[in-house]
């Protein structure tokens, strides 16, 4: 991990979603997907058939750190090479939450967006993004197969974007305080945890999925098959678990730099984190490590998508191809702190161990991750005899949990 690069990242990378109002979508974990198909019919939009002449401009909506042009750090720039190669002048608008990204895409002002799994299906269902013709993206065949055609970036086999990067929400812990080394989320969920009052948790309604994931293994009688598909009984159990956890939590985080500081200071000793947080904290001298617990973990997989309203689709496709090129994908993965989507990027990172540290090509590791997906009333685990709690109910419950 390049500490200089990481510290310069903009803070506030919270990925949260809002209600998927009246349009059913579905999602899934890293490998299984949702039985029975997607469960909704997206608007009838066609993918681009052929590329034309570059339109000369491209408006990008991106997570901070995903489209760097040298303005934050002159040494960090993969936008300028794209501009020189294509003639597409780039305007970048960073966003801080998935909610913000979804709302901004509705304006039609942006050509492409980097969408997390709690936003991508909302964009598809609303008709704000269109299918992507991957035949027009020369670098697409190089992308790891386990990231393609998943339930958060495709519908019934139709791709709606290109995978960009991914990562797990790991269990971080202070090695000098948490002994023996943990291998279960029980250190943060068990009400008898010796680390009570020193626990940190992710500040978002989507964190309810982390509790549901824990209950999948520890209360099998609930029958949870997917942490984003919770009926009334399952949802109540997850919410109750988080309410019991609330007095144990010292700090909820959405800014990973603040979480890093809390771990470094010893204000917290265990909790959910991104691998970039662990690497940064360790690089600054704190005794911190991480583990993917035995129950698995939630996580994210981001997708670059094309606006259905874009009038600059040739430039948009050229960006999609550029951002998953070995050079650009290596640069963004290392700067942001995630696993790249293109395995060829692993030969180009400054840190030769970057891909090993982030488990880039480890399909077995990835199969233990349940990627963020917007919960909806149509149960994404395939059940049709019950209704599941949608994100509006998750949001209301989260407010009650935090008090």
C-alpha atoms as one frame of an Amber mdcrd trajectory, in Angstrom:
protein
   0.000   0.000   0.000   1.319   3.382  -1.001   0.640   5.420   2.125   1.126
   8.762   0.381  -1.540   7.959  -2.142  -3.998   6.581   0.365  -3.842   9.522
   2.747  -4.657  11.905  -0.111  -7.915  10.144  -0.930 -11.059  12.112  -0.279
 -12.920  10.886   2.762 -16.515   9.859   3.070 -16.703   6.843   0.806 -19.892
   5.571   2.382 -21.874   3.342   0.027 -25.506   3.452   1.029 -28.742   3.063
  -0.867 -32.282   4.336  -0.726 -35.639   2.814  -1.375 -36.010   1.160  -4.744
 -39.436   2.691  -5.127 -41.995   0.349  -6.656 -39.613  -1.243  -9.153 -38.445
  -4.721  -8.221 -34.812  -5.643  -8.556 -32.665  -8.369  -7.246 -29.093  -9.025
  -6.373 -26.941 -11.750  -4.989 -23.679 -12.740  -3.476 -20.393 -13.143  -5.256
 -21.075 -16.428  -6.925 -24.475 -17.969  -6.423 -26.780 -15.226  -7.670 -30.498
 -15.283  -7.017 -32.439 -18.437  -7.858 -35.272 -17.911 -10.285 -33.754 -15.024
 -12.229 -33.665 -11.312 -11.605 -37.326 -10.940 -10.770 -37.940  -7.741 -12.760
 -38.110  -6.529 -16.320 -35.889  -3.514 -17.043 -36.925  -0.868 -19.566 -36.454
  -1.912 -23.177 -33.195  -0.132 -23.996 -30.700  -1.200 -26.615 -26.944  -1.326
 -26.307 -24.771   0.670 -28.676 -24.104  -1.275 -31.892 -21.053   0.532 -33.268
 -18.623   3.197 -32.182 -18.568   6.508 -33.998 -16.271   9.492 -33.879 -15.333
  10.606 -30.363 -17.604  13.456 -29.300 -14.815  15.448 -27.673 -16.163  15.509
 -24.130 -17.130  13.131 -21.333 -18.876  13.844 -18.045 -17.919  11.291 -15.411
 -19.719  10.631 -12.114 -17.358   8.712  -9.858 -16.443   7.647  -6.378 -13.561
   9.800  -5.084 -10.309   8.228  -6.257 -11.799   6.512  -9.306 -11.118   9.199
 -11.938  -7.985  11.060 -10.869  -6.653  13.783 -13.187  -3.635  14.961 -11.181
  -5.443  17.771  -9.390  -5.303  15.984  -6.028  -1.797  14.656  -6.626   0.208
  15.455  -9.789   1.687  11.968  -9.660  -1.750  10.341  -9.735  -3.384  10.791
 -13.116  -4.998   8.303 -15.461  -7.495  10.801 -16.908  -4.985  12.917 -18.844
  -3.580   9.947 -20.812  -7.158   9.049 -21.751  -7.832  12.589 -22.951  -4.686
  12.634 -25.064  -5.424   9.262 -26.604  -9.093   9.814 -27.413  -9.631  13.563
 -27.637 -12.440  13.228 -25.089 -12.043  16.025 -22.546 -13.129  14.789 -19.139
 -15.199  16.539 -16.490 -15.287  14.616 -13.208 -17.984  14.967 -10.566 -17.189
  12.995  -7.384 -20.016  11.719  -5.183 -20.018  10.575  -1.586 -22.892   8.083
  -1.387 -24.835   5.768  -3.667 -27.945   7.835  -2.949 -26.230  10.883  -4.359
 -25.054   9.014  -7.440 -28.546   7.700  -8.216 -30.092  11.149  -7.887 -27.405
  12.813 -10.013 -27.767  10.237 -12.776 -31.443  11.130 -13.094 -30.439  14.609
 -14.274 -29.008  13.196 -17.505 -25.911  15.378 -17.124 -23.452  12.498 -16.781
 -22.315   9.999 -19.381 -20.844   7.289 -17.170 -21.018   6.384 -13.498 -19.107
   4.066 -11.170 -21.950   2.299  -9.367 -21.777   0.025  -6.352 -24.140  -2.904
  -6.029 -26.568  -0.978  -3.856 -27.061   1.519  -6.708 -26.541  -0.366  -9.977
 -29.845  -2.218 -10.075 -31.797   0.886  -9.158 -30.207   2.637 -12.121 -31.101
  -0.279 -14.401 -34.691  -0.545 -13.193 -35.256   3.203 -13.578 -33.901   3.210
 -17.124 -31.105   5.614 -16.185 -28.436   3.295 -17.613 -28.537   1.039 -20.643
 -27.117  -2.354 -21.616 -23.459  -2.363 -22.610 -22.141  -4.020 -25.756 -19.017
  -5.647 -24.365 -17.868  -6.538 -27.894 -16.996  -2.850 -28.265 -14.679  -2.972
 -25.229 -11.395  -4.663 -26.218 -10.142  -5.018 -22.634 -13.337  -6.694 -21.405
 -12.235 -10.299 -22.174  -9.326  -9.848 -19.755 -11.588  -9.117 -16.767 -11.846
 -11.882 -14.158 -14.724 -14.186 -15.078 -15.993 -14.315 -11.503 -16.865 -10.596
 -11.734 -18.817 -10.815 -14.994 -22.539 -11.320 -15.545 -23.433 -11.129 -11.889
 -26.808 -10.182 -10.514 -25.689  -6.649  -9.640 -24.227  -5.819 -13.093 -26.429
  -7.777 -15.492 -30.041  -8.811 -16.009 -30.946 -12.172 -17.515 -27.540 -12.468
 -19.134 -27.468  -8.907 -20.486 -24.503  -6.890 -19.266 -25.069  -3.355 -18.002
 -21.474  -2.381 -17.399 -17.887  -3.393 -16.831 -16.515  -4.553 -13.468 -13.999
  -2.152 -12.023 -12.756  -3.261  -8.611 -13.937  -5.157  -5.590 -13.252  -5.869
  -1.946 -14.522  -7.412   1.272 -15.663  -5.775   4.472 -13.120  -7.578   6.617
 -12.802  -7.933  10.374 -10.022  -5.609  11.526  -8.466  -5.967  14.944  -5.631
  -4.750  17.122  -3.202  -7.625  17.437  -1.967  -6.363  20.819  -5.461  -6.213
  22.302  -7.501  -8.952  20.637  -6.116 -12.332  21.613  -6.250 -14.975  20.366
  -6.540 -13.778  16.801 -10.258 -13.876  15.897 -11.727 -16.048  13.179 -15.393
 -15.177  13.717 -17.597 -12.100  13.797 -18.589 -13.181  17.301 -16.005 -10.758
  18.713 -18.267  -7.908  17.595 -21.716  -9.514  17.871 -21.545 -11.714  20.978
 -22.967  -9.636  23.843 -20.385 -11.241  26.132 -17.490 -10.103  23.963 -14.533
  -8.979  26.077 -14.114  -6.060  23.656 -17.425  -4.470  24.572 -17.148  -0.695
  24.290 -14.193  -0.928  21.903 -16.021  -2.119  18.800 -16.527  -0.216  15.552
 -19.240  -0.831  12.943 -20.099   0.517   9.508 -22.559   3.405   9.629 -25.211
   2.457   7.080 -28.509   0.556   6.919 -26.720  -1.931   4.646 -24.837  -3.051
   7.788 -27.994  -4.968   8.720 -26.762  -7.498   6.156 -23.662  -8.081   8.280
 -25.859  -9.090  11.190 -27.944 -11.314   8.901 -24.781 -12.964   7.588 -23.718
 -13.738  11.154 -27.155 -15.204  11.922 -26.982 -17.431   8.826 -24.315 -19.469
  10.603 -25.246 -19.001  14.241 -29.038 -19.281  14.039 -29.671 -21.659  11.126
 -33.252 -22.203  12.270 -34.046 -18.735  10.864 -33.447 -20.104   7.382 -31.564
 -17.069   6.046 -30.185 -17.908   2.607 -29.169 -14.430   1.501 -28.380 -11.545
   3.897 -30.147  -9.087   1.571 -33.361 -11.162   1.472 -34.957 -11.025   4.908
 -38.574 -11.788   5.701 -40.233 -10.328   8.787 -38.917 -12.926  11.240 -35.397
 -12.891   9.821 -35.292  -9.110   9.671 -36.478  -8.777  13.260 -33.733 -11.142
  14.400 -31.047  -9.136  12.575 -32.335  -5.830  13.928 -32.526  -7.241  17.459
 -28.930  -8.419  17.177 -27.806  -4.930  16.171 -29.787  -3.331  18.981 -27.979
  -5.608  21.415 -24.709  -4.688  19.756 -25.385  -0.951  20.020 -24.085  -0.518
  23.624 -20.943  -2.433  22.613 -20.107  -0.043  19.786 -17.742   2.790  20.537
 -17.961   4.345  17.103 -19.863   3.921  13.857 -17.817   4.887  10.812 -18.397
   5.981   7.238 -15.046   7.729   6.764 -12.338   5.067   6.621  -9.633   7.578
   7.550 -11.422   8.304  10.834 -11.742   4.584  11.494  -8.035   4.214  10.866
  -7.341   6.929  13.419  -9.578   5.233  15.996  -7.766   1.918  15.493  -4.406
   3.633  15.717  -5.355   5.428  18.934  -6.799   2.275  20.464 -10.244   3.862
  20.811 -11.533   0.771  19.024  -9.893  -2.641  18.876 -12.149  -4.648  16.534
 -14.773  -4.169  13.882 -15.726  -4.205  10.226 -13.309  -2.395   7.906 -11.986
  -2.153   4.373  -8.605  -3.678   3.645  -7.288  -0.232   2.705  -8.034   0.889
   6.271  -6.038  -1.980   7.701  -3.105  -1.417   5.366  -3.000   2.308   6.061
  -3.203   1.862   9.827  -0.516  -0.814   9.803   1.724   1.360   7.593   1.509
   4.089  10.214   2.909   1.763  12.850  -0.203   0.459  14.594  -0.425  -3.270
  15.420  -3.445  -4.018  13.235  -4.403  -7.016  11.142  -7.510  -8.352   9.415
  -9.262 -11.597   8.655 -12.110 -12.850   6.505 -14.082 -14.619   9.256 -15.459
 -18.121   9.040 -18.959 -16.776   8.391 -17.785 -14.908   5.286 -18.310 -11.174
   4.801 -20.263  -8.544   2.971 -18.392  -6.515   0.368 -18.614  -4.452  -2.774
 -18.065  -4.828  -6.507 -18.260  -1.615  -8.516 -19.409  -1.328 -12.125 -18.888
   1.388 -14.731 -22.210   2.037 -16.467 -23.350   4.189 -19.420 -26.173   6.701
 -19.085 -29.186   5.984 -21.279 -29.403   9.748 -21.905 -25.779  10.206 -22.905
 -25.091  11.857 -26.246 -21.392  11.001 -25.997 -21.467   7.234 -26.073 -18.335
   6.720 -28.122 -16.326   8.629 -25.527 -18.225   6.701 -22.828 -17.229   3.334
 -24.298 -13.650   4.491 -24.723 -13.609   5.367 -21.019 -14.998   1.958 -20.064
 -12.237   0.344 -22.081  -9.583   2.651 -20.635 -10.531   2.216 -16.984 -10.157
  -1.573 -17.181  -6.934  -1.412 -19.174  -3.979  -2.894 -17.274  -2.354   0.508
 -16.777  -5.388   2.432 -15.550  -6.847  -0.448 -13.548  -3.541  -0.916 -11.747
  -3.307   2.767 -10.924  -6.837   3.138  -9.608  -6.805  -0.127  -7.651  -3.623
   0.824  -5.849  -4.646   4.434  -5.244  -8.129   3.600  -3.999  -7.174   0.410
  -2.187  -9.027  -2.485  -3.794  -8.579  -5.536  -5.995  -8.393  -4.723  -9.728
 -10.800  -6.318 -12.180  -8.115  -6.980 -14.804  -5.473  -9.555 -13.808  -2.969
  -7.924 -16.159  -3.015  -4.924 -13.824  -1.238  -6.974 -11.186   2.037  -6.763
 -13.112   1.916  -2.963 -13.118   1.225  -1.972  -9.509   4.002  -0.125  -7.669
   3.663  -2.589  -4.830   4.344  -6.012  -6.373   2.293  -7.602  -3.586  -0.761
  -5.425  -4.077  -2.885  -8.086  -5.773  -1.880 -10.677  -3.203  -2.814  -8.293
  -0.388  -6.220  -7.685  -1.923  -6.840 -11.285  -3.085  -7.329 -10.007  -6.633
  -7.506 -13.314  -8.492  -8.682 -15.465  -5.610 -12.068 -16.741  -6.735 -12.405
 -18.862  -3.599 -11.921 -15.774  -1.437 -14.390 -13.840  -3.579 -16.959 -16.628
  -3.265 -17.182 -15.943   0.473 -18.297 -12.358  -0.111 -21.922 -11.251  -0.301
 -21.717  -8.071  -2.349 -23.847  -5.087  -1.405 -27.274  -5.283  -3.039 -30.339
  -3.096  -2.505 -32.911  -5.085  -0.485 -36.363  -5.218  -2.096 -39.785  -6.681
  -1.376 -39.232  -9.465  -3.915 -37.017 -11.869  -1.996 -33.769 -12.174  -3.915
 -33.161 -15.676  -2.598 -35.916 -16.997  -4.864 -38.771 -17.252  -2.372 -42.163
 -16.233  -3.709 -44.407 -17.167  -0.780 -43.272 -14.287   1.449 -42.312 -10.651
   1.118 -38.928  -9.396   2.186 -38.102  -6.078   3.791 -37.167  -3.354   1.333
 -34.528  -0.708   1.827 -37.003   1.807   3.177 -37.676  -0.548   6.086 -33.956
  -1.152   6.500 -33.412   2.599   6.714 -36.116   3.092   9.323 -34.776   0.193
  11.374 -31.254   1.604  11.221 -32.496   4.863  12.731 -34.031   2.889  15.606
 -30.889   0.823  16.070 -28.651   3.846  16.472 -31.182   5.674  18.648
